[in-house]
Short mmCIF file of C-alpha atoms in Angstrom, two decimals:
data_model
loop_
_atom_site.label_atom_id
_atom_site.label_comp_id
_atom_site.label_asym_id
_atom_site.label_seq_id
_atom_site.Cartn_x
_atom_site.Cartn_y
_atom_site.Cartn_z
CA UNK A 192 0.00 0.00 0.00
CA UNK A 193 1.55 3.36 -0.97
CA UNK A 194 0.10 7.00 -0.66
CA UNK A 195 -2.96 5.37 1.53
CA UNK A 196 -4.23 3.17 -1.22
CA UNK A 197 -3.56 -0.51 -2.02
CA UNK A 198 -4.30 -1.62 -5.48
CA UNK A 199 -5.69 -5.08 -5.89
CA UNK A 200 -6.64 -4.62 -9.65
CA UNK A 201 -3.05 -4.60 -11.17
CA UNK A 202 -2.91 -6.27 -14.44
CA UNK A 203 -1.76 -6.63 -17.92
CA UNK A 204 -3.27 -8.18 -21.08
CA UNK A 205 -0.62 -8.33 -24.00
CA UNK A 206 -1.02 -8.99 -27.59
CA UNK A 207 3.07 -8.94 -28.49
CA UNK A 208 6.03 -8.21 -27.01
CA UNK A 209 6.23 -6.17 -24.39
CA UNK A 210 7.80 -4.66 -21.56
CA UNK A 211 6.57 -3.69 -17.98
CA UNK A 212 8.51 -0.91 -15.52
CA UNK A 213 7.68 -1.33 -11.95
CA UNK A 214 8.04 1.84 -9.80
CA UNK A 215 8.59 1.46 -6.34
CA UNK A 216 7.24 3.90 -3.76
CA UNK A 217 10.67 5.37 -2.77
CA UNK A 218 11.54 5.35 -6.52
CA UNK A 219 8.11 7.34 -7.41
CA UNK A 220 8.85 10.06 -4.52
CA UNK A 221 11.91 10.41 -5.64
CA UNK A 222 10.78 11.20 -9.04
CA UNK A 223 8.37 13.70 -7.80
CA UNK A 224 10.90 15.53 -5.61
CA UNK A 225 13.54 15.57 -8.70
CA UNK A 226 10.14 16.77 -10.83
CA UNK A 227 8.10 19.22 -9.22
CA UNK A 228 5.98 20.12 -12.16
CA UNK A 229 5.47 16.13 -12.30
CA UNK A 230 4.24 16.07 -8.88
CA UNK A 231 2.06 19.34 -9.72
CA UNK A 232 0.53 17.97 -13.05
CA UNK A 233 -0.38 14.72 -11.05
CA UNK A 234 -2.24 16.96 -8.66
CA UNK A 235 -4.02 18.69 -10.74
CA UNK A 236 -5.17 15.22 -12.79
CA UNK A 237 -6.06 14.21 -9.58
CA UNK A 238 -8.15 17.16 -8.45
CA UNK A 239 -9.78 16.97 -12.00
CA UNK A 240 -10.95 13.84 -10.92
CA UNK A 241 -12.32 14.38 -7.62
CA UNK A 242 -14.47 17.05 -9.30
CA UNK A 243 -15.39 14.86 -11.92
CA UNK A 244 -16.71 11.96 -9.18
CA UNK A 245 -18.22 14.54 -6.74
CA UNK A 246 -20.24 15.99 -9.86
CA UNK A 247 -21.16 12.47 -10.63
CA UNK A 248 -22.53 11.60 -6.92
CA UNK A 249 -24.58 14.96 -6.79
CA UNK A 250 -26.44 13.42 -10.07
CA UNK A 251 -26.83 9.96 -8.56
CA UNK A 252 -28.27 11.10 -5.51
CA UNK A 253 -31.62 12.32 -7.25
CA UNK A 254 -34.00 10.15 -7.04
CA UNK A 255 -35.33 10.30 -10.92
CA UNK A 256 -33.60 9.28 -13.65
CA UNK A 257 -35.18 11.95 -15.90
CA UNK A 258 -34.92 14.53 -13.27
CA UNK A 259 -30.85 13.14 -12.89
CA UNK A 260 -30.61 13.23 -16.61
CA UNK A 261 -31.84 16.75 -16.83
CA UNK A 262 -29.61 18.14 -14.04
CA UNK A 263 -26.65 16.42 -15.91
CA UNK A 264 -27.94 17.85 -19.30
CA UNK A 265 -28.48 21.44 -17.71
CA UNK A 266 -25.27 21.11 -15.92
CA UNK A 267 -23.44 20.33 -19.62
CA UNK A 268 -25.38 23.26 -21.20
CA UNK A 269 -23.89 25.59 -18.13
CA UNK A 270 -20.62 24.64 -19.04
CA UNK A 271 -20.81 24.47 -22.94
CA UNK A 272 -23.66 26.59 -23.66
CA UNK A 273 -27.05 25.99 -25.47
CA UNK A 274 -26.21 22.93 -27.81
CA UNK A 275 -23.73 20.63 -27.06
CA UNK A 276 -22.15 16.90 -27.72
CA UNK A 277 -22.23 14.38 -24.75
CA UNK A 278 -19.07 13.46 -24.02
CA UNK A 279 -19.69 9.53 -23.76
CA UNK A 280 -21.58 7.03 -25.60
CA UNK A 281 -25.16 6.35 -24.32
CA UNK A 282 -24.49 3.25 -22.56
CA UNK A 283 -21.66 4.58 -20.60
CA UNK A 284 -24.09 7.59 -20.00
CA UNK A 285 -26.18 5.27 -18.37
CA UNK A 286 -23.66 3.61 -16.26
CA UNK A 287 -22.32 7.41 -15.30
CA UNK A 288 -26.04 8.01 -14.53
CA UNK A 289 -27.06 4.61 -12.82
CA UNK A 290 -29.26 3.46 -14.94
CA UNK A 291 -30.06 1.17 -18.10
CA UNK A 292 -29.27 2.17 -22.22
CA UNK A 293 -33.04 1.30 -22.87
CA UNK A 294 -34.29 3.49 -19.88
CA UNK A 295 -32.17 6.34 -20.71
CA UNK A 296 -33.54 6.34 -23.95
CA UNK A 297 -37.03 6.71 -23.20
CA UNK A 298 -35.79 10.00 -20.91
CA UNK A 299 -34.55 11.39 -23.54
CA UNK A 300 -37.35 10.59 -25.57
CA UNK A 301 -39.84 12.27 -23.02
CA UNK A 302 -37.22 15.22 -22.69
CA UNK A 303 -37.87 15.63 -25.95
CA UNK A 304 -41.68 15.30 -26.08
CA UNK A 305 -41.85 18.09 -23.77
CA UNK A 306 -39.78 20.48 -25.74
CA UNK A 307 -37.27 21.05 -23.59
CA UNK A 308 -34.71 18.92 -25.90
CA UNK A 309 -33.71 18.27 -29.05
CA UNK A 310 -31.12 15.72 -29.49
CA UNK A 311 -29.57 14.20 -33.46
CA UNK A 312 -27.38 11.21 -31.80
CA UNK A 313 -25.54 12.65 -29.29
CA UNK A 314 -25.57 16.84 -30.06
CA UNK A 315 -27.93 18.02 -27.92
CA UNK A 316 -29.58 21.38 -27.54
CA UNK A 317 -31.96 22.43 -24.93
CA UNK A 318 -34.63 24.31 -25.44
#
């Protein structure tokens, strides 16, 4: 366990030749003292994705899927303005959502019906 954090999930799947460079903990901090804008970058990567994950929990924790998919669409059109392209494929969407391909689809669908979308695959624009 290094940094607080053990790692059970470490593997490799290989298709040719390869080669694999194990880093050990005093090796890494050494790196990142030698590097400071190493150790900064990795920060910030890792900051980006707290935000990303608390964002993601504030969506899950409503209790609709068409009232979490229209906080996450809203939230999008904040950032990126009045139309927009989703950033992920509908099924991971759904997983990033909690919930099923088919059942997202109808959302949209009823998003839709009530005029407050219109989507062509995945640009969106809300109305």
């Amino acid at each position: 366990m290094a940094y607080g954090a053990a790692n059970e999930a470490i593997f490799a799947v290989v298709e040719q030749d390869a080669a694999i460079c194990e880093l050990t903990y005093d090796a890494f901090t050494n790196l990142l003292a030698e590097y400071p804008e190493l150790a900064a970058r990795l920060l910030q990567l890792t900051m980006a994705k707290v935000r990303e994950l608390t964002a993601q929990n504030q969506f899950l924790v409503i209790d609709g899927v068409e009232e979490r998919l229209w906080a996450y669409l809203s939230h999008l059109a904040s950032q990126r303005g009045g139309r927009f392209t989703l950033p992920m494929k509908m099924k991971d969407l759904a997983a990033y959502l909690g919930t099923t391909p088919e059942t997202l689809s109808r959302k949209f669908r009823h998003l839709q019906e009530e005029g407050k979308i219109t989507r062509q695959n995945r640009v969106v624009t809300i109305s």
